[in-house]
PDB file of C-alpha atoms and ligand atoms in Angstrom:
ATOM      1  CA  MET A  10      11.119  47.726  18.333  1.00 50.00           C
ATOM      2  CA  THR A  11      14.862  47.313  18.668  1.00 60.00           C
ATOM      3  CA  ALA A  12      17.286  48.630  16.089  1.00 64.00           C
ATOM      4  CA  ASP A  13      18.527  45.237  14.942  1.00 88.00           C
ATOM      5  CA  ILE A  14      15.096  44.056  13.812  1.00 94.00           C
ATOM      6  CA  PRO A  15      14.719  44.793  10.093  1.00 96.00           C
ATOM      7  CA  TRP A  16      11.906  47.272   9.600  1.00 96.00           C
ATOM      8  CA  TYR A  17       8.689  45.864   8.187  1.00 97.00           C
ATOM      9  CA  ARG A  18       5.416  47.728   7.757  1.00 96.00           C
ATOM     10  CA  ALA A  19       2.609  45.234   8.317  1.00 95.00           C
ATOM     11  CA  VAL A  20       0.027  45.250   5.566  1.00 94.00           C
ATOM     12  CA  GLY A  21      -2.600  43.018   7.190  1.00 94.00           C
ATOM     13  CA  GLN A  22      -2.567  40.349   9.872  1.00 96.00           C
ATOM     14  CA  GLU A  23       0.488  38.561   8.520  1.00 97.00           C
ATOM     15  CA  LYS A  24       2.534  38.981  11.722  1.00 98.00           C
ATOM     16  CA  GLU A  25      -0.182  37.347  13.792  1.00 98.00           C
ATOM     17  CA  VAL A  26      -0.456  34.458  11.320  1.00 98.00           C
ATOM     18  CA  PHE A  27       3.306  33.939  11.357  1.00 98.00           C
ATOM     19  CA  GLU A  28       3.444  33.917  15.165  1.00 98.00           C
ATOM     20  CA  HIS A  29       0.681  31.349  15.394  1.00 98.00           C
ATOM     21  CA  CYS A  30       2.365  29.130  12.809  1.00 97.00           C
ATOM     22  CA  TYR A  31       5.636  29.405  14.721  1.00 97.00           C
ATOM     23  CA  ARG A  32       3.967  28.517  18.001  1.00 97.00           C
ATOM     24  CA  ASN A  33       2.112  25.583  16.494  1.00 96.00           C
ATOM     25  CA  ARG A  34       5.039  24.293  14.434  1.00 94.00           C
ATOM     26  CA  LEU A  35       3.220  24.745  11.164  1.00 96.00           C
ATOM     27  CA  PRO A  36       5.059  25.471   7.917  1.00 96.00           C
ATOM     28  CA  LEU A  37       4.083  28.647   6.119  1.00 97.00           C
ATOM     29  CA  MET A  38       3.846  29.459   2.410  1.00 96.00           C
ATOM     30  CA  LEU A  39       4.072  33.062   1.199  1.00 97.00           C
ATOM     31  CA  ARG A  40       2.636  33.647  -2.229  1.00 93.00           C
ATOM     32  CA  GLY A  41       3.054  36.851  -4.169  1.00 92.00           C
ATOM     33  CA  PRO A  42       4.911  38.818  -6.802  1.00 91.00           C
ATOM     34  CA  THR A  43       8.594  39.570  -6.600  1.00 90.00           C
ATOM     35  CA  GLY A  44       9.523  42.631  -4.564  1.00 92.00           C
ATOM     36  CA  SER A  45       6.326  42.637  -2.523  1.00 93.00           C
ATOM     37  CA  GLY A  46       8.042  42.345   0.860  1.00 96.00           C
ATOM     38  CA  LYS A  47       8.032  38.584   1.471  1.00 97.00           C
ATOM     39  CA  SER A  48      11.736  38.296   2.293  1.00 97.00           C
ATOM     40  CA  ARG A  49      11.706  41.430   4.406  1.00 97.00           C
ATOM     41  CA  PHE A  50       8.731  40.060   6.321  1.00 98.00           C
ATOM     42  CA  VAL A  51      10.554  36.813   7.083  1.00 98.00           C
ATOM     43  CA  GLU A  52      13.731  38.693   8.116  1.00 98.00           C
ATOM     44  CA  HIS A  53      11.633  40.841  10.424  1.00 98.00           C
ATOM     45  CA  MET A  54       9.784  37.917  11.981  1.00 98.00           C
ATOM     46  CA  ALA A  55      12.911  35.812  12.500  1.00 98.00           C
ATOM     47  CA  ALA A  56      14.605  38.698  14.301  1.00 98.00           C
ATOM     48  CA  ALA A  57      11.467  39.535  16.312  1.00 97.00           C
ATOM     49  CA  LEU A  58      11.186  35.909  17.447  1.00 97.00           C
ATOM     50  CA  GLY A  59      14.897  35.783  18.199  1.00 97.00           C
ATOM     51  CA  ARG A  60      15.589  32.953  15.745  1.00 97.00           C
ATOM     52  CA  PRO A  61      18.484  32.694  13.315  1.00 97.00           C
ATOM     53  CA  LEU A  62      17.405  32.862   9.669  1.00 98.00           C
ATOM     54  CA  VAL A  63      18.730  30.599   6.930  1.00 98.00           C
ATOM     55  CA  THR A  64      17.653  31.618   3.427  1.00 97.00           C
ATOM     56  CA  VAL A  65      17.945  29.428   0.359  1.00 96.00           C
ATOM     57  CA  ALA A  66      17.079  30.613  -3.143  1.00 93.00           C
ATOM     58  CA  ALA A  67      15.816  27.566  -5.010  1.00 89.00           C
ATOM     59  CA  HIS A  68      16.890  27.003  -8.613  1.00 88.00           C
ATOM     60  CA  ASP A  69      16.269  24.151 -10.962  1.00 86.00           C
ATOM     61  CA  ASP A  70      19.911  23.178 -10.657  1.00 88.00           C
ATOM     62  CA  THR A  71      19.828  23.070  -6.842  1.00 89.00           C
ATOM     63  CA  SER A  72      19.932  19.448  -5.725  1.00 90.00           C
ATOM     64  CA  ALA A  73      18.924  17.916  -2.430  1.00 91.00           C
ATOM     65  CA  THR A  74      22.636  17.281  -1.809  1.00 91.00           C
ATOM     66  CA  ASP A  75      23.391  21.001  -2.131  1.00 91.00           C
ATOM     67  CA  LEU A  76      20.854  21.663   0.589  1.00 93.00           C
ATOM     68  CA  VAL A  77      21.436  18.756   2.918  1.00 93.00           C
ATOM     69  CA  GLY A  78      25.209  18.402   2.755  1.00 93.00           C
ATOM     70  CA  ARG A  79      28.042  16.454   1.229  1.00 92.00           C
ATOM     71  CA  TRP A  80      31.378  14.812   1.896  1.00 92.00           C
ATOM     72  CA  ILE A  81      34.268  16.979   0.813  1.00 93.00           C
ATOM     73  CA  ILE A  82      38.004  16.391   0.670  1.00 93.00           C
ATOM     74  CA  LYS A  83      39.947  18.845   2.781  1.00 91.00           C
ATOM     75  CA  GLY A  84      43.647  18.585   3.499  1.00 90.00           C
ATOM     76  CA  GLY A  85      43.673  14.938   2.453  1.00 91.00           C
ATOM     77  CA  GLU A  86      40.786  14.110   4.741  1.00 93.00           C
ATOM     78  CA  THR A  87      37.184  13.409   3.874  1.00 93.00           C
ATOM     79  CA  ILE A  88      34.912  15.530   6.041  1.00 93.00           C
ATOM     80  CA  TRP A  89      31.192  16.058   6.172  1.00 92.00           C
ATOM     81  CA  GLN A  90      29.899  19.515   5.364  1.00 92.00           C
ATOM     82  CA  ASP A  91      26.356  20.436   6.338  1.00 93.00           C
ATOM     83  CA  GLY A  92      24.228  22.143   3.706  1.00 94.00           C
ATOM     84  CA  PRO A  93      21.997  25.094   4.641  1.00 96.00           C
ATOM     85  CA  VAL A  94      18.975  22.942   5.445  1.00 96.00           C
ATOM     86  CA  SER A  95      20.923  20.712   7.859  1.00 96.00           C
ATOM     87  CA  ARG A  96      22.378  23.791   9.490  1.00 96.00           C
ATOM     88  CA  ALA A  97      18.946  25.322   9.929  1.00 97.00           C
ATOM     89  CA  VAL A  98      17.582  22.093  11.402  1.00 96.00           C
ATOM     90  CA  ARG A  99      20.429  21.774  13.905  1.00 96.00           C
ATOM     91  CA  GLN A 100      20.226  25.439  14.942  1.00 96.00           C
ATOM     92  CA  GLY A 101      16.440  25.574  15.244  1.00 97.00           C
ATOM     93  CA  ALA A 102      16.465  28.366  12.690  1.00 98.00           C
ATOM     94  CA  ILE A 103      13.743  29.767  10.491  1.00 98.00           C
ATOM     95  CA  LEU A 104      14.445  28.137   7.127  1.00 98.00           C
ATOM     96  CA  TYR A 105      13.249  30.300   4.260  1.00 98.00           C
ATOM     97  CA  ILE A 106      13.159  28.657   0.829  1.00 96.00           C
ATOM     98  CA  ASP A 107      12.636  31.388  -1.725  1.00 94.00           C
ATOM     99  CA  GLU A 108      10.996  30.461  -5.053  1.00 90.00           C
ATOM    100  CA  ILE A 109      10.055  26.955  -3.982  1.00 90.00           C
ATOM    101  CA  ALA A 110       8.296  26.333  -7.313  1.00 87.00           C
ATOM    102  CA  GLU A 111      11.726  26.394  -8.963  1.00 87.00           C
ATOM    103  CA  ALA A 112      12.949  23.546  -6.796  1.00 88.00           C
ATOM    104  CA  ARG A 113      13.491  20.061  -8.179  1.00 88.00           C
ATOM    105  CA  SER A 114      11.401  17.180  -6.936  1.00 88.00           C
ATOM    106  CA  ASP A 115      14.309  15.671  -4.934  1.00 89.00           C
ATOM    107  CA  VAL A 116      14.414  18.928  -2.939  1.00 90.00           C
ATOM    108  CA  ILE A 117      10.673  18.819  -2.278  1.00 90.00           C
ATOM    109  CA  VAL A 118      10.999  15.227  -1.070  1.00 90.00           C
ATOM    110  CA  VAL A 119      13.586  16.337   1.495  1.00 91.00           C
ATOM    111  CA  LEU A 120      11.355  19.150   2.731  1.00 92.00           C
ATOM    112  CA  HIS A 121       8.169  17.121   3.216  1.00 90.00           C
ATOM    113  CA  PRO A 122       9.134  15.278   6.435  1.00 92.00           C
ATOM    114  CA  LEU A 123      10.581  18.522   7.762  1.00 91.00           C
ATOM    115  CA  GLY A 124       7.376  20.434   7.254  1.00 88.00           C
ATOM    116  CA  ASP A 125       5.014  17.979   8.889  1.00 89.00           C
ATOM    117  CA  HIS A 126       4.688  16.534  12.373  1.00 89.00           C
ATOM    118  CA  ARG A 127       7.838  14.451  11.894  1.00 92.00           C
ATOM    119  CA  ARG A 128      10.092  17.537  11.776  1.00 93.00           C
ATOM    120  CA  ARG A 129      12.857  15.282  10.531  1.00 94.00           C
ATOM    121  CA  LEU A 130      15.600  15.577   7.992  1.00 94.00           C
ATOM    122  CA  PHE A 131      16.949  12.408   6.454  1.00 89.00           C
ATOM    123  CA  VAL A 132      20.614  12.861   5.691  1.00 88.00           C
ATOM    124  CA  GLU A 133      21.115   9.782   3.566  1.00 83.00           C
ATOM    125  CA  ARG A 134      24.717  10.344   2.629  1.00 82.00           C
ATOM    126  CA  HIS A 135      25.726  10.809   6.243  1.00 80.00           C
ATOM    127  CA  ASP A 136      23.427   8.016   7.389  1.00 83.00           C
ATOM    128  CA  GLU A 137      21.821  10.317   9.896  1.00 87.00           C
ATOM    129  CA  GLU A 138      18.321  11.378  10.793  1.00 92.00           C
ATOM    130  CA  LEU A 139      18.105  14.828  12.316  1.00 93.00           C
ATOM    131  CA  GLU A 140      15.250  15.987  14.441  1.00 94.00           C
ATOM    132  CA  ALA A 141      14.643  19.697  14.028  1.00 95.00           C
ATOM    133  CA  ALA A 142      15.759  21.641  17.092  1.00 96.00           C
ATOM    134  CA  GLU A 143      13.228  23.644  19.073  1.00 95.00           C
ATOM    135  CA  GLY A 144      12.309  26.826  17.222  1.00 96.00           C
ATOM    136  CA  PHE A 145      12.800  25.403  13.729  1.00 97.00           C
ATOM    137  CA  MET A 146      10.225  26.606  11.224  1.00 97.00           C
ATOM    138  CA  LEU A 147       9.910  26.073   7.486  1.00 97.00           C
ATOM    139  CA  VAL A 148       8.790  29.046   5.390  1.00 98.00           C
ATOM    140  CA  VAL A 149       8.612  28.955   1.598  1.00 96.00           C
ATOM    141  CA  SER A 150       7.716  31.535  -0.996  1.00 95.00           C
ATOM    142  CA  TRP A 151       6.619  31.430  -4.569  1.00 90.00           C
ATOM    143  CA  ASN A 152       5.338  33.734  -7.255  1.00 87.00           C
ATOM    144  CA  PRO A 153       2.392  32.135  -9.009  1.00 81.00           C
ATOM    145  CA  GLY A 154       2.262  34.648 -11.852  1.00 71.00           C
ATOM    146  CA  TYR A 155       5.857  34.071 -12.866  1.00 59.00           C
ATOM    147  CA  GLN A 156       6.445  31.634 -15.722  1.00 55.00           C
ATOM    148  CA  ARG A 157       2.930  30.349 -15.244  1.00 53.00           C
ATOM    149  CA  ALA A 158       2.343  26.783 -16.387  1.00 48.00           C
ATOM    150  CA  LEU A 159       6.071  26.090 -16.383  1.00 53.00           C
ATOM    151  CA  ARG A 160       6.361  26.059 -12.658  1.00 64.00           C
ATOM    152  CA  GLU A 161       3.438  25.359 -10.443  1.00 72.00           C
ATOM    153  CA  LEU A 162       3.480  24.037  -6.951  1.00 78.00           C
ATOM    154  CA  LYS A 163       1.885  20.589  -6.764  1.00 82.00           C
ATOM    155  CA  PRO A 164      -1.440  20.616  -4.882  1.00 84.00           C
ATOM    156  CA  SER A 165      -0.149  17.843  -2.628  1.00 82.00           C
ATOM    157  CA  THR A 166       2.801  20.051  -1.639  1.00 85.00           C
ATOM    158  CA  ARG A 167       0.667  23.159  -1.217  1.00 85.00           C
ATOM    159  CA  GLN A 168      -1.640  21.361   1.184  1.00 87.00           C
ATOM    160  CA  ARG A 169       1.233  20.930   3.589  1.00 90.00           C
ATOM    161  CA  PHE A 170       1.447  24.664   4.248  1.00 94.00           C
ATOM    162  CA  VAL A 171      -0.519  27.431   5.847  1.00 96.00           C
ATOM    163  CA  GLY A 172      -0.793  30.141   3.174  1.00 96.00           C
ATOM    164  CA  LEU A 173      -0.442  33.920   3.126  1.00 97.00           C
ATOM    165  CA  THR A 174      -0.883  35.996  -0.019  1.00 95.00           C
ATOM    166  CA  PHE A 175       1.230  39.084  -0.593  1.00 95.00           C
ATOM    167  CA  ASP A 176       0.541  41.801  -3.113  1.00 92.00           C
ATOM    168  CA  TYR A 177       1.679  45.336  -3.691  1.00 92.00           C
ATOM    169  CA  PRO A 178       0.317  47.260  -0.712  1.00 93.00           C
ATOM    170  CA  ALA A 179      -2.485  49.805  -0.797  1.00 94.00           C
ATOM    171  CA  PRO A 180      -1.237  53.272  -1.906  1.00 96.00           C
ATOM    172  CA  LYS A 181      -1.112  54.756   1.585  1.00 96.00           C
ATOM    173  CA  VAL A 182       0.847  51.821   2.942  1.00 96.00           C
ATOM    174  CA  GLU A 183       3.214  51.669  -0.025  1.00 97.00           C
ATOM    175  CA  GLN A 184       3.839  55.387   0.463  1.00 97.00           C
ATOM    176  CA  GLU A 185       4.743  54.734   4.093  1.00 97.00           C
ATOM    177  CA  VAL A 186       7.081  51.935   3.031  1.00 97.00           C
ATOM    178  CA  LEU A 187       8.898  54.301   0.668  1.00 98.00           C
ATOM    179  CA  MET A 188       9.210  56.978   3.315  1.00 98.00           C
ATOM    180  CA  GLY A 189      10.236  54.544   6.052  1.00 96.00           C
ATOM    181  CA  GLU A 190      12.778  52.777   3.864  1.00 96.00           C
ATOM    182  CA  THR A 191      14.403  55.732   2.167  1.00 97.00           C
ATOM    183  CA  GLY A 192      13.529  58.918   4.047  1.00 97.00           C
ATOM    184  CA  VAL A 193      12.021  60.398   0.912  1.00 97.00           C
ATOM    185  CA  ASP A 194       9.380  63.074   1.571  1.00 96.00           C
ATOM    186  CA  ALA A 195       5.648  62.434   1.401  1.00 97.00           C
ATOM    187  CA  ALA A 196       5.129  64.301  -1.870  1.00 97.00           C
ATOM    188  CA  VAL A 197       7.745  62.251  -3.738  1.00 97.00           C
ATOM    189  CA  ALA A 198       6.504  58.993  -2.199  1.00 98.00           C
ATOM    190  CA  LYS A 199       2.963  59.842  -3.247  1.00 97.00           C
ATOM    191  CA  ARG A 200       4.030  60.510  -6.818  1.00 97.00           C
ATOM    192  CA  LEU A 201       6.026  57.303  -7.076  1.00 98.00           C
ATOM    193  CA  VAL A 202       3.078  55.299  -5.811  1.00 98.00           C
ATOM    194  CA  ALA A 203       0.762  57.085  -8.275  1.00 96.00           C
ATOM    195  CA  LEU A 204       3.195  56.291 -11.083  1.00 96.00           C
ATOM    196  CA  ALA A 205       3.307  52.627 -10.068  1.00 96.00           C
ATOM    197  CA  ALA A 206      -0.502  52.513  -9.995  1.00 95.00           C
ATOM    198  CA  LYS A 207      -0.618  53.887 -13.536  1.00 93.00           C
ATOM    199  CA  ILE A 208       1.902  51.372 -14.865  1.00 94.00           C
ATOM    200  CA  ARG A 209       0.307  48.469 -12.982  1.00 93.00           C
ATOM    201  CA  GLY A 210      -3.029  49.486 -14.461  1.00 89.00           C
ATOM    202  CA  VAL A 211      -2.042  49.313 -18.137  1.00 85.00           C
ATOM    203  CA  ASP A 212      -2.274  45.839 -19.590  1.00 79.00           C
ATOM    204  CA  HIS A 213      -1.731  46.630 -23.252  1.00 78.00           C
ATOM    205  CA  LEU A 214       1.993  47.283 -22.777  1.00 80.00           C
ATOM    206  CA  GLY A 215       2.522  43.562 -22.297  1.00 81.00           C
ATOM    207  CA  LEU A 216       5.026  43.911 -19.470  1.00 87.00           C
ATOM    208  CA  ALA A 217       6.218  40.544 -18.141  1.00 84.00           C
ATOM    209  CA  GLU A 218       6.072  41.944 -14.628  1.00 86.00           C
ATOM    210  CA  LYS A 219       4.545  44.976 -12.989  1.00 90.00           C
ATOM    211  CA  PRO A 220       6.729  47.459 -11.119  1.00 95.00           C
ATOM    212  CA  SER A 221       7.339  46.122  -7.629  1.00 95.00           C
ATOM    213  CA  THR A 222       7.653  47.931  -4.331  1.00 96.00           C
ATOM    214  CA  ARG A 223      11.360  47.041  -4.584  1.00 96.00           C
ATOM    215  CA  LEU A 224      11.708  49.130  -7.772  1.00 96.00           C
ATOM    216  CA  LEU A 225       9.953  52.037  -6.119  1.00 98.00           C
ATOM    217  CA  VAL A 226      12.226  51.810  -3.088  1.00 98.00           C
ATOM    218  CA  ALA A 227      15.331  51.894  -5.301  1.00 98.00           C
ATOM    219  CA  THR A 228      13.985  54.854  -7.272  1.00 98.00           C
ATOM    220  CA  ALA A 229      13.045  56.708  -4.097  1.00 98.00           C
ATOM    221  CA  ARG A 230      16.627  56.171  -2.865  1.00 98.00           C
ATOM    222  CA  LEU A 231      18.007  57.717  -6.061  1.00 98.00           C
ATOM    223  CA  ILE A 232      15.731  60.724  -5.732  1.00 97.00           C
ATOM    224  CA  ARG A 233      16.519  61.078  -2.036  1.00 97.00           C
ATOM    225  CA  SER A 234      20.218  61.151  -2.841  1.00 97.00           C
ATOM    226  CA  GLY A 235      19.700  63.982  -5.308  1.00 97.00           C
ATOM    227  CA  LEU A 236      19.221  62.373  -8.725  1.00 97.00           C
ATOM    228  CA  ALA A 237      16.685  64.282 -10.849  1.00 96.00           C
ATOM    229  CA  PRO A 238      13.306  62.496 -10.540  1.00 96.00           C
ATOM    230  CA  ARG A 239      12.830  62.014 -14.289  1.00 95.00           C
ATOM    231  CA  LEU A 240      16.227  60.388 -14.637  1.00 96.00           C
ATOM    232  CA  ALA A 241      15.678  58.377 -11.454  1.00 97.00           C
ATOM    233  CA  THR A 242      12.378  56.984 -12.719  1.00 97.00           C
ATOM    234  CA  ARG A 243      13.895  56.123 -16.078  1.00 96.00           C
ATOM    235  CA  VAL A 244      16.832  54.193 -14.682  1.00 97.00           C
ATOM    236  CA  GLY A 245      15.032  52.929 -11.578  1.00 97.00           C
ATOM    237  CA  ILE A 246      11.696  51.896 -13.079  1.00 97.00           C
ATOM    238  CA  VAL A 247      11.601  51.965 -16.898  1.00 96.00           C
ATOM    239  CA  GLU A 248      14.941  50.290 -17.647  1.00 96.00           C
ATOM    240  CA  PRO A 249      14.451  47.338 -15.284  1.00 96.00           C
ATOM    241  CA  LEU A 250      10.956  46.704 -16.676  1.00 95.00           C
ATOM    242  CA  THR A 251      11.579  46.501 -20.414  1.00 94.00           C
ATOM    243  CA  ASP A 252      14.065  46.110 -23.264  1.00 93.00           C
ATOM    244  CA  ASP A 253      11.570  47.242 -25.883  1.00 93.00           C
ATOM    245  CA  PRO A 254      12.235  50.844 -26.987  1.00 94.00           C
ATOM    246  CA  GLU A 255       8.570  51.556 -27.742  1.00 93.00           C
ATOM    247  CA  ILE A 256       7.363  50.304 -24.388  1.00 93.00           C
ATOM    248  CA  ALA A 257      10.194  52.219 -22.719  1.00 95.00           C
ATOM    249  CA  GLU A 258       9.034  55.385 -24.437  1.00 95.00           C
ATOM    250  CA  ALA A 259       5.434  54.848 -23.342  1.00 93.00           C
ATOM    251  CA  LEU A 260       6.593  54.223 -19.766  1.00 95.00           C
ATOM    252  CA  GLY A 261       8.878  57.245 -19.930  1.00 95.00           C
ATOM    253  CA  ASP A 262       5.899  59.380 -20.947  1.00 94.00           C
ATOM    254  CA  LEU A 263       4.004  58.176 -17.891  1.00 93.00           C
ATOM    255  CA  CYS A 264       6.985  59.025 -15.662  1.00 94.00           C
ATOM    256  CA  ASN A 265       7.229  62.493 -17.158  1.00 93.00           C
ATOM    257  CA  LEU A 266       3.523  63.038 -16.641  1.00 93.00           C
ATOM    258  CA  VAL A 267       3.829  62.278 -12.948  1.00 94.00           C
ATOM    259  CA  PHE A 268       7.143  64.089 -12.437  1.00 92.00           C
ATOM    260  CA  ASP A 269       6.526  67.114 -14.665  1.00 81.00           C
TER     261      ASP A 269
HETATM  262  P1  ADP B 360      10.198  39.714  -2.132  1.00 93.96           P
HETATM  263  O1  ADP B 360      10.883  38.837  -1.147  1.00 93.96           O
HETATM  264  O2  ADP B 360       8.701  39.625  -2.089  1.00 93.96           O
HETATM  265  O3  ADP B 360      10.732  39.582  -3.535  1.00 93.96           O
HETATM  266  P2  ADP B 360      11.441  41.873  -0.631  1.00 93.96           P
HETATM  267  O4  ADP B 360      11.061  41.479   0.741  1.00 93.96           O
HETATM  268  O5  ADP B 360      12.856  41.664  -1.040  1.00 93.96           O
HETATM  269  O6  ADP B 360      10.475  41.226  -1.728  1.00 93.96           O
HETATM  270  O7  ADP B 360      11.043  43.422  -0.779  1.00 93.96           O
HETATM  271  C1  ADP B 360      11.735  44.303  -1.595  1.00 93.96           C
HETATM  272  C2  ADP B 360      11.966  45.595  -0.874  1.00 93.96           C
HETATM  273  O8  ADP B 360      10.734  46.291  -0.747  1.00 93.96           O
HETATM  274  C3  ADP B 360      12.482  45.422   0.540  1.00 93.96           C
HETATM  275  O9  ADP B 360      13.889  45.376   0.554  1.00 93.96           O
HETATM  276  C4  ADP B 360      11.963  46.660   1.225  1.00 93.96           C
HETATM  277  O10 ADP B 360      12.818  47.751   0.935  1.00 93.96           O
HETATM  278  C5  ADP B 360      10.658  46.940   0.524  1.00 93.96           C
HETATM  279  N1  ADP B 360       9.416  46.516   1.159  1.00 93.96           N
HETATM  280  C6  ADP B 360       8.373  45.925   0.508  1.00 93.96           C
HETATM  281  N2  ADP B 360       7.337  45.755   1.345  1.00 93.96           N
HETATM  282  C7  ADP B 360       7.730  46.254   2.553  1.00 93.96           C
HETATM  283  C8  ADP B 360       7.079  46.403   3.835  1.00 93.96           C
HETATM  284  N3  ADP B 360       5.803  45.996   4.018  1.00 93.96           N
HETATM  285  N4  ADP B 360       7.773  46.976   4.836  1.00 93.96           N
HETATM  286  C9  ADP B 360       9.042  47.397   4.645  1.00 93.96           C
HETATM  287  N5  ADP B 360       9.704  47.300   3.465  1.00 93.96           N
HETATM  288  C10 ADP B 360       9.057  46.737   2.424  1.00 93.96           C
END
């Protein structure tokens, strides 16, 4: 592996699936909780396949125009400015739409003809129809547990994608991720993973989200740079997870149990 490919520790056969989708021009949907490695995976695959990567974080205030492009006034002239999706289509990039379930329906409408055999982007305002350049691939992600019922992906949209499910990796793998990402030693990595398992296992605390691999990576970095483990777990894991003082205390107790 070359140095400029972002490091990604494969958890299953996701690399193989991605490569086959790329080869067969099939759009791919990554499903899984925040911080479980979806973005890193896409960064890794884009670099490994030698494709540029264009990432868009979808919000409910993102319009199709934001993504496709608009006319702007510059120096007294009206010029066309491509949005990220048009750029990706022209470049033959990997287009990664993060949190697709947040996207408005006008955005989904734009993506449909891009994701199927047409591989076309209709740029209405510029009166142009772009055919995706060789190498273009559409990848989307979403987190089904997040704000359930508020945001779901329509079945008709889902059926347009090949699907891969991400989750927090098995303890041994997550430990390797922590060590590989931060250089923390095996004993610390093992404890952080054990702590995460404990917190992920308790339902009665009513946490909106479980601690992600991302939180563990940040905490491992703090410990690696010399911050005392108890303080690192408090600021790196407990604080980001809750505002409730009682829950924070319960989580703090768990941290202190693991890092005694
Ligand atoms: P998501 O896109 O699912 O929200 P990210 O890809 O941003 O999550 O992952 C968060 C962080 O966790 C990454 O920056 C990386 O440090 C780490 N990470 C998670 N899974 C892996 C993995 N399998 N290999 C390498 N790093 C990982």
